[in-house]
Amino acid sequence: MSKKINRNDPCWCGSGRKYKVCHEMFDDKIAKIAHQGHIVPTHNLIKNAEQIEKIKESAKINIAVLDEIQKTIHEGMSTAEIDKIVYDMTTDMGGIPAPLNYEGFPYSVCTSVNDQVCHGFPSPDVILKSGDIINVDCSTILNGYFSDSSRMFCIGDVSPEKKKLVDVTKEAMLKGLEQVKPWGFLGDMGQAVHDYVYANGYSVVREIGGHGVGIEFHEEPWVSYNSKAGTEMLMVPGFMFTIEPMVNMGKPDIFVDEENDWEVYTEDGLPSAQWEIQVLVTEDGYEIISY
Ligand code: MF3
Ligand code: CO
């Protein structure tokens, strides 16, 4: 049984202010919404100002690394070279690549090419060629705080069909972002992503989604893009998560490489694209943390 916090005690959020002038009204509002049957975030998912600053410092590295990849990625480059740039730059800036040794993941970054959906292993044998599309998914730990975002890159002459897949995937993520506001629901975002993707004739991977992020790499909740508006977790100020839909040109079905248990591919062999943004819910909307 947990003891009810005294109104004059310091707030649970760590701000140092009294509970009654900090999160008391916030907690009351959440309790009412929970009572209506909605899923609501627990206190440990709400970041305070100090934590947000630390996460933004981590994101500075994450964004700088992605910017560097964007500048240097080219036809003829191996994905192992991308891995080396990510490792060297992240550690030079004082960070740690979050994927490295995460649940046994053996590299500093995920590089997923064409029909690879996500978690692609960088390799000296994967040489980028004209017409390839690639997702580079970077995550950084700085002083224990996590940032996570990914971008797509088109190598050389990419077919209009694949280029459109890349563009629609980014637009879908941004359609979801538009729905991020306090006292809305994650399903508002999820449905916006889903509807935009299907209106363009593509499909969204169902088994893998986004996540809470910041204090840990993958926090609650799991974030779906097959959800309905008005459902899933309530979004409140201080809640931070990723929007990272994986969009398939063909069917949504996927399979995982049996040998390494990581790399994910489309079942039908058609291309897949993904963009990932890390976002904070604020008092009046959202703030982009890593993109
Ligand atoms: N960056 C991925 C994500 O967006 C994490 C993949 S787990 C890893 O959640 F170990 F492959 F990095
Ligand atoms: Co992520």
CSV table of C-alpha atoms and ligand atoms in Angstrom, one decimal:
chain,number,residue,atom,x,y,z
A,1,MET,CA,0.0,0.0,0.0
A,2,SER,CA,1.4,3.4,-0.9
A,3,LYS,CA,1.1,6.4,1.5
A,4,LYS,CA,-0.8,9.4,0.1
A,5,ILE,CA,1.7,12.2,-0.5
A,6,ASN,CA,1.2,15.2,1.9
A,7,ARG,CA,0.3,18.5,0.1
A,8,ASN,CA,3.2,20.3,1.7
A,9,ASP,CA,5.8,17.5,0.9
A,10,PRO,CA,8.2,17.9,-1.9
A,11,CYS,CA,6.7,16.8,-5.2
A,12,TRP,CA,7.5,13.3,-6.5
A,13,CYS,CA,8.8,14.8,-9.7
A,14,GLY,CA,12.0,16.0,-8.1
A,15,SER,CA,11.4,19.7,-8.8
A,16,GLY,CA,11.9,20.6,-5.1
A,17,ARG,CA,8.6,22.4,-5.1
A,18,LYS,CA,5.7,21.6,-2.8
A,19,TYR,CA,3.4,18.9,-4.1
A,20,LYS,CA,0.4,21.2,-3.8
A,21,VAL,CA,1.9,23.8,-6.2
A,22,CYS,CA,3.5,21.3,-8.5
A,23,HIS,CA,1.8,18.1,-9.6
A,24,GLU,CA,-1.2,17.8,-7.3
A,25,MET,CA,-3.8,19.1,-9.8
A,26,PHE,CA,-2.0,17.1,-12.5
A,27,ASP,CA,-2.4,13.9,-10.5
A,28,ASP,CA,-6.1,14.6,-9.8
A,29,LYS,CA,-6.7,15.2,-13.5
A,30,ILE,CA,-5.0,11.9,-14.5
A,31,ALA,CA,-6.9,10.0,-11.8
A,32,LYS,CA,-10.2,11.2,-13.3
A,33,ILE,CA,-9.1,10.0,-16.8
A,34,ALA,CA,-7.9,6.7,-15.4
A,35,HIS,CA,-11.3,6.3,-13.7
A,36,GLN,CA,-13.0,6.6,-17.1
A,37,GLY,CA,-11.1,3.5,-18.1
A,38,HIS,CA,-8.1,5.0,-19.9
A,39,ILE,CA,-4.5,3.9,-19.7
A,40,VAL,CA,-2.5,6.6,-18.0
A,41,PRO,CA,1.3,7.1,-17.5
A,42,THR,CA,2.9,6.3,-14.2
A,43,HIS,CA,5.1,8.9,-12.4
A,44,ASN,CA,8.3,7.3,-13.5
A,45,LEU,CA,7.4,8.1,-17.2
A,46,ILE,CA,7.2,11.8,-16.5
A,47,LYS,CA,10.4,13.7,-17.0
A,48,ASN,CA,11.2,16.9,-14.9
A,49,ALA,CA,13.1,19.9,-16.3
A,50,GLU,CA,16.5,18.7,-15.2
A,51,GLN,CA,16.1,15.3,-16.8
A,52,ILE,CA,14.8,16.9,-20.0
A,53,GLU,CA,18.0,19.1,-20.1
A,54,LYS,CA,20.2,16.0,-19.7
A,55,ILE,CA,18.3,14.1,-22.4
A,56,LYS,CA,18.7,17.1,-24.8
A,57,GLU,CA,22.4,17.0,-24.2
A,58,SER,CA,22.4,13.3,-25.2
A,59,ALA,CA,20.3,14.2,-28.3
A,60,LYS,CA,22.8,16.8,-29.4
A,61,ILE,CA,25.3,14.0,-30.0
A,62,ASN,CA,22.7,11.8,-31.6
A,63,ILE,CA,21.6,14.6,-34.0
A,64,ALA,CA,25.3,15.5,-34.8
A,65,VAL,CA,26.1,11.9,-35.6
A,66,LEU,CA,23.1,11.6,-38.0
A,67,ASP,CA,24.0,14.9,-39.6
A,68,GLU,CA,27.6,13.6,-40.2
A,69,ILE,CA,26.2,10.4,-41.7
A,70,GLN,CA,23.9,12.5,-43.9
A,71,LYS,CA,26.9,14.4,-45.2
A,72,THR,CA,29.2,11.4,-45.8
A,73,ILE,CA,26.9,8.5,-46.9
A,74,HIS,CA,27.6,7.6,-50.5
A,75,GLU,CA,27.5,4.9,-53.1
A,76,GLY,CA,30.3,2.4,-52.6
A,77,MET,CA,30.5,2.9,-48.9
A,78,SER,CA,30.1,-0.1,-46.6
A,79,THR,CA,27.6,-0.1,-43.7
A,80,ALA,CA,30.6,-1.1,-41.5
A,81,GLU,CA,32.1,2.3,-42.3
A,82,ILE,CA,28.8,3.9,-41.1
A,83,ASP,CA,29.2,1.9,-37.9
A,84,LYS,CA,32.7,3.1,-37.4
A,85,ILE,CA,31.7,6.8,-37.9
A,86,VAL,CA,28.9,6.4,-35.4
A,87,TYR,CA,31.2,4.7,-32.8
A,88,ASP,CA,34.1,7.2,-33.2
A,89,MET,CA,32.0,10.3,-33.2
A,90,THR,CA,29.7,9.3,-30.4
A,91,THR,CA,32.6,8.4,-28.1
A,92,ASP,CA,34.7,11.4,-29.1
A,93,MET,CA,31.8,13.6,-28.0
A,94,GLY,CA,31.7,11.7,-24.6
A,95,GLY,CA,28.7,9.5,-25.3
A,96,ILE,CA,28.1,5.8,-25.7
A,97,PRO,CA,26.3,4.3,-28.7
A,98,ALA,CA,23.2,2.8,-27.0
A,99,PRO,CA,22.7,-0.2,-29.4
A,100,LEU,CA,26.3,-1.5,-28.6
A,101,ASN,CA,25.8,-4.6,-26.4
A,102,TYR,CA,22.1,-3.8,-25.9
A,103,GLU,CA,20.5,-7.2,-25.3
A,104,GLY,CA,23.5,-8.6,-27.2
A,105,PHE,CA,23.2,-6.3,-30.2
A,106,PRO,CA,26.8,-6.4,-31.5
A,107,TYR,CA,27.1,-3.0,-33.3
A,108,SER,CA,26.9,0.8,-32.6
A,109,VAL,CA,24.1,1.5,-35.1
A,110,CYS,CA,21.3,-0.3,-37.0
A,111,THR,CA,21.7,0.0,-40.8
A,112,SER,CA,18.7,-1.5,-42.7
A,113,VAL,CA,18.8,-1.6,-46.5
A,114,ASN,CA,15.9,-2.1,-48.9
A,115,ASP,CA,13.8,-5.1,-47.7
A,116,GLN,CA,15.5,-5.0,-44.3
A,117,VAL,CA,12.8,-3.6,-42.0
A,118,CYS,CA,15.0,-2.8,-39.0
A,119,HIS,CA,18.0,-3.9,-36.8
A,120,GLY,CA,20.2,-4.5,-39.8
A,121,PHE,CA,23.8,-5.4,-38.9
A,122,PRO,CA,26.5,-3.1,-40.3
A,123,SER,CA,28.9,-5.1,-42.4
A,124,PRO,CA,32.0,-4.7,-44.6
A,125,ASP,CA,30.1,-6.9,-47.1
A,126,VAL,CA,27.1,-4.6,-47.4
A,127,ILE,CA,28.3,-2.0,-50.0
A,128,LEU,CA,25.8,0.7,-50.7
A,129,LYS,CA,24.9,0.8,-54.4
A,130,SER,CA,22.9,3.2,-56.6
A,131,GLY,CA,19.2,2.6,-56.1
A,132,ASP,CA,19.4,1.5,-52.4
A,133,ILE,CA,17.4,3.0,-49.7
A,134,ILE,CA,18.8,2.7,-46.1
A,135,ASN,CA,17.7,3.5,-42.6
A,136,VAL,CA,20.4,4.6,-40.2
A,137,ASP,CA,19.1,4.3,-36.6
A,138,CYS,CA,21.2,6.1,-34.0
A,139,SER,CA,20.8,6.0,-30.3
A,140,THR,CA,23.1,7.7,-27.7
A,141,ILE,CA,23.7,7.4,-24.0
A,142,LEU,CA,25.2,10.5,-22.3
A,143,ASN,CA,25.6,10.6,-18.5
A,144,GLY,CA,22.9,7.8,-18.3
A,145,TYR,CA,20.4,9.7,-20.5
A,146,PHE,CA,19.1,8.3,-23.8
A,147,SER,CA,18.3,9.8,-27.2
A,148,ASP,CA,17.0,7.8,-30.2
A,149,SER,CA,16.1,8.8,-33.8
A,150,SER,CA,16.6,7.5,-37.3
A,151,ARG,CA,16.6,8.8,-40.9
A,152,MET,CA,16.4,7.3,-44.4
A,153,PHE,CA,18.9,8.0,-47.1
A,154,CYS,CA,18.5,7.4,-50.9
A,155,ILE,CA,21.7,6.3,-52.6
A,156,GLY,CA,22.4,7.4,-56.2
A,157,ASP,CA,19.5,6.9,-58.6
A,158,VAL,CA,16.6,5.6,-56.6
A,159,SER,CA,13.4,4.6,-58.4
A,160,PRO,CA,10.4,6.9,-58.1
A,161,GLU,CA,8.5,4.1,-56.3
A,162,LYS,CA,11.2,3.7,-53.6
A,163,LYS,CA,11.6,7.4,-53.3
A,164,LYS,CA,7.9,7.8,-52.7
A,165,LEU,CA,8.0,5.1,-50.0
A,166,VAL,CA,10.7,7.0,-48.2
A,167,ASP,CA,8.8,10.3,-48.5
A,168,VAL,CA,5.4,8.9,-47.5
A,169,THR,CA,7.0,7.3,-44.4
A,170,LYS,CA,8.5,10.6,-43.3
A,171,GLU,CA,5.2,12.4,-43.9
A,172,ALA,CA,3.3,9.7,-42.0
A,173,MET,CA,5.6,10.2,-39.0
A,174,LEU,CA,5.0,13.9,-39.2
A,175,LYS,CA,1.2,13.4,-39.4
A,176,GLY,CA,1.5,11.4,-36.2
A,177,LEU,CA,3.6,14.2,-34.6
A,178,GLU,CA,0.8,16.7,-35.4
A,179,GLN,CA,-1.4,14.7,-33.0
A,180,VAL,CA,1.0,15.0,-30.0
A,181,LYS,CA,-0.5,17.2,-27.4
A,182,PRO,CA,-1.2,17.0,-23.7
A,183,TRP,CA,-4.4,15.2,-22.7
A,184,GLY,CA,-4.7,13.5,-26.0
A,185,PHE,CA,-4.0,9.8,-26.5
A,186,LEU,CA,-1.2,7.8,-28.2
A,187,GLY,CA,-3.9,6.3,-30.4
A,188,ASP,CA,-4.6,9.7,-31.9
A,189,MET,CA,-1.0,9.7,-33.2
A,190,GLY,CA,-1.2,6.0,-34.1
A,191,GLN,CA,-4.3,6.3,-36.2
A,192,ALA,CA,-2.9,9.4,-38.0
A,193,VAL,CA,0.2,7.4,-39.0
A,194,HIS,CA,-1.8,4.4,-40.0
A,195,ASP,CA,-4.4,6.2,-42.1
A,196,TYR,CA,-1.8,8.2,-44.0
A,197,VAL,CA,0.2,5.1,-44.8
A,198,TYR,CA,-2.8,3.1,-46.0
A,199,ALA,CA,-4.2,6.0,-48.0
A,200,ASN,CA,-1.0,5.8,-50.0
A,201,GLY,CA,-1.3,2.1,-50.6
A,202,TYR,CA,1.4,0.9,-48.2
A,203,SER,CA,1.2,-1.0,-44.9
A,204,VAL,CA,2.6,-0.6,-41.4
A,205,VAL,CA,4.5,-3.3,-39.5
A,206,ARG,CA,2.4,-4.4,-36.6
A,207,GLU,CA,4.9,-6.3,-34.4
A,208,ILE,CA,7.5,-3.6,-33.8
A,209,GLY,CA,6.8,-0.1,-32.7
A,210,GLY,CA,8.0,2.9,-30.7
A,211,HIS,CA,8.6,3.3,-27.0
A,212,GLY,CA,9.0,5.6,-24.1
A,213,VAL,CA,12.6,6.9,-23.9
A,214,GLY,CA,14.9,9.1,-21.9
A,215,ILE,CA,15.9,7.5,-18.6
A,216,GLU,CA,16.1,4.1,-20.2
A,217,PHE,CA,16.5,3.1,-23.9
A,218,HIS,CA,13.1,1.4,-24.0
A,219,GLU,CA,10.6,2.5,-21.4
A,220,GLU,CA,6.9,1.9,-21.3
A,221,PRO,CA,4.7,2.1,-23.2
A,222,TRP,CA,5.0,0.1,-26.4
A,223,VAL,CA,3.9,2.5,-29.2
A,224,SER,CA,1.7,1.1,-32.0
A,225,TYR,CA,0.6,2.5,-35.3
A,226,ASN,CA,-2.3,0.2,-35.6
A,227,SER,CA,-4.2,2.0,-32.8
A,228,LYS,CA,-7.4,4.0,-32.8
A,229,ALA,CA,-7.9,7.7,-31.8
A,230,GLY,CA,-9.0,8.0,-28.2
A,231,THR,CA,-7.3,4.8,-27.1
A,232,GLU,CA,-3.9,3.8,-25.8
A,233,MET,CA,-1.9,5.8,-23.2
A,234,LEU,CA,-2.8,9.3,-22.2
A,235,MET,CA,-0.2,11.9,-23.3
A,236,VAL,CA,0.7,14.4,-20.5
A,237,PRO,CA,3.4,17.1,-20.1
A,238,GLY,CA,6.8,15.5,-19.4
A,239,PHE,CA,6.0,12.3,-21.2
A,240,MET,CA,8.6,11.4,-23.8
A,241,PHE,CA,8.4,8.7,-26.5
A,242,THR,CA,9.4,7.8,-30.1
A,243,ILE,CA,7.3,7.8,-33.3
A,244,GLU,CA,9.0,5.3,-35.6
A,245,PRO,CA,6.7,3.6,-38.0
A,246,MET,CA,8.1,0.9,-40.3
A,247,VAL,CA,6.3,1.2,-43.6
A,248,ASN,CA,6.3,-1.6,-46.2
A,249,MET,CA,5.7,-1.1,-49.9
A,250,GLY,CA,3.8,-4.4,-50.0
A,251,LYS,CA,2.4,-6.6,-47.2
A,252,PRO,CA,3.0,-5.8,-43.5
A,253,ASP,CA,4.4,-9.3,-42.7
A,254,ILE,CA,8.0,-9.6,-41.5
A,255,PHE,CA,10.4,-12.3,-40.4
A,256,VAL,CA,13.5,-12.3,-38.2
A,257,ASP,CA,16.8,-13.7,-39.4
A,258,GLU,CA,17.0,-17.1,-37.7
A,259,GLU,CA,20.8,-17.1,-37.4
A,260,ASN,CA,21.4,-13.8,-35.6
A,261,ASP,CA,17.8,-13.3,-34.2
A,262,TRP,CA,18.0,-9.6,-34.9
A,263,GLU,CA,17.8,-8.5,-38.5
A,264,VAL,CA,14.2,-8.1,-39.6
A,265,TYR,CA,13.0,-8.4,-43.3
A,266,THR,CA,9.8,-8.1,-45.2
A,267,GLU,CA,8.2,-11.4,-45.9
A,268,ASP,CA,7.4,-10.5,-49.6
A,269,GLY,CA,10.9,-9.1,-50.2
A,270,LEU,CA,9.5,-5.6,-51.1
A,271,PRO,CA,11.3,-2.5,-49.7
A,272,SER,CA,10.5,-1.1,-46.2
A,273,ALA,CA,11.2,2.4,-44.9
A,274,GLN,CA,11.4,3.9,-41.4
A,275,TRP,CA,11.8,7.3,-39.8
A,276,GLU,CA,12.1,7.9,-36.1
A,277,ILE,CA,11.6,11.0,-34.0
A,278,GLN,CA,12.0,11.4,-30.3
A,279,VAL,CA,9.3,13.8,-28.9
A,280,LEU,CA,8.4,15.4,-25.6
A,281,VAL,CA,4.8,16.2,-24.7
A,282,THR,CA,4.8,19.8,-23.4
A,283,GLU,CA,2.1,22.1,-21.7
A,284,ASP,CA,0.9,23.3,-25.0
A,285,GLY,CA,1.9,20.6,-27.6
A,286,TYR,CA,5.2,18.9,-28.2
A,287,GLU,CA,8.9,19.5,-28.5
A,288,ILE,CA,11.2,17.6,-30.8
A,289,ILE,CA,14.1,16.1,-28.9
A,290,SER,CA,15.9,14.1,-31.6
A,291,TYR,CA,15.2,14.0,-35.3
B,1,MF3,N1,17.1,2.3,-32.2
B,1,MF3,C1,16.2,1.2,-32.1
B,1,MF3,C2,14.9,1.8,-31.7
B,1,MF3,O1,14.5,2.7,-32.4
B,1,MF3,C3,16.7,0.2,-31.1
B,1,MF3,C4,17.0,-1.1,-31.7
B,1,MF3,S1,17.6,-2.1,-30.5
B,1,MF3,C5,19.2,-2.3,-31.0
B,1,MF3,O2,14.2,1.5,-30.8
B,1,MF3,F1,19.8,-3.1,-30.1
B,1,MF3,F2,19.2,-2.9,-32.1
B,1,MF3,F3,19.8,-1.2,-31.1
B,2,CO,CO,13.4,3.8,-31.0
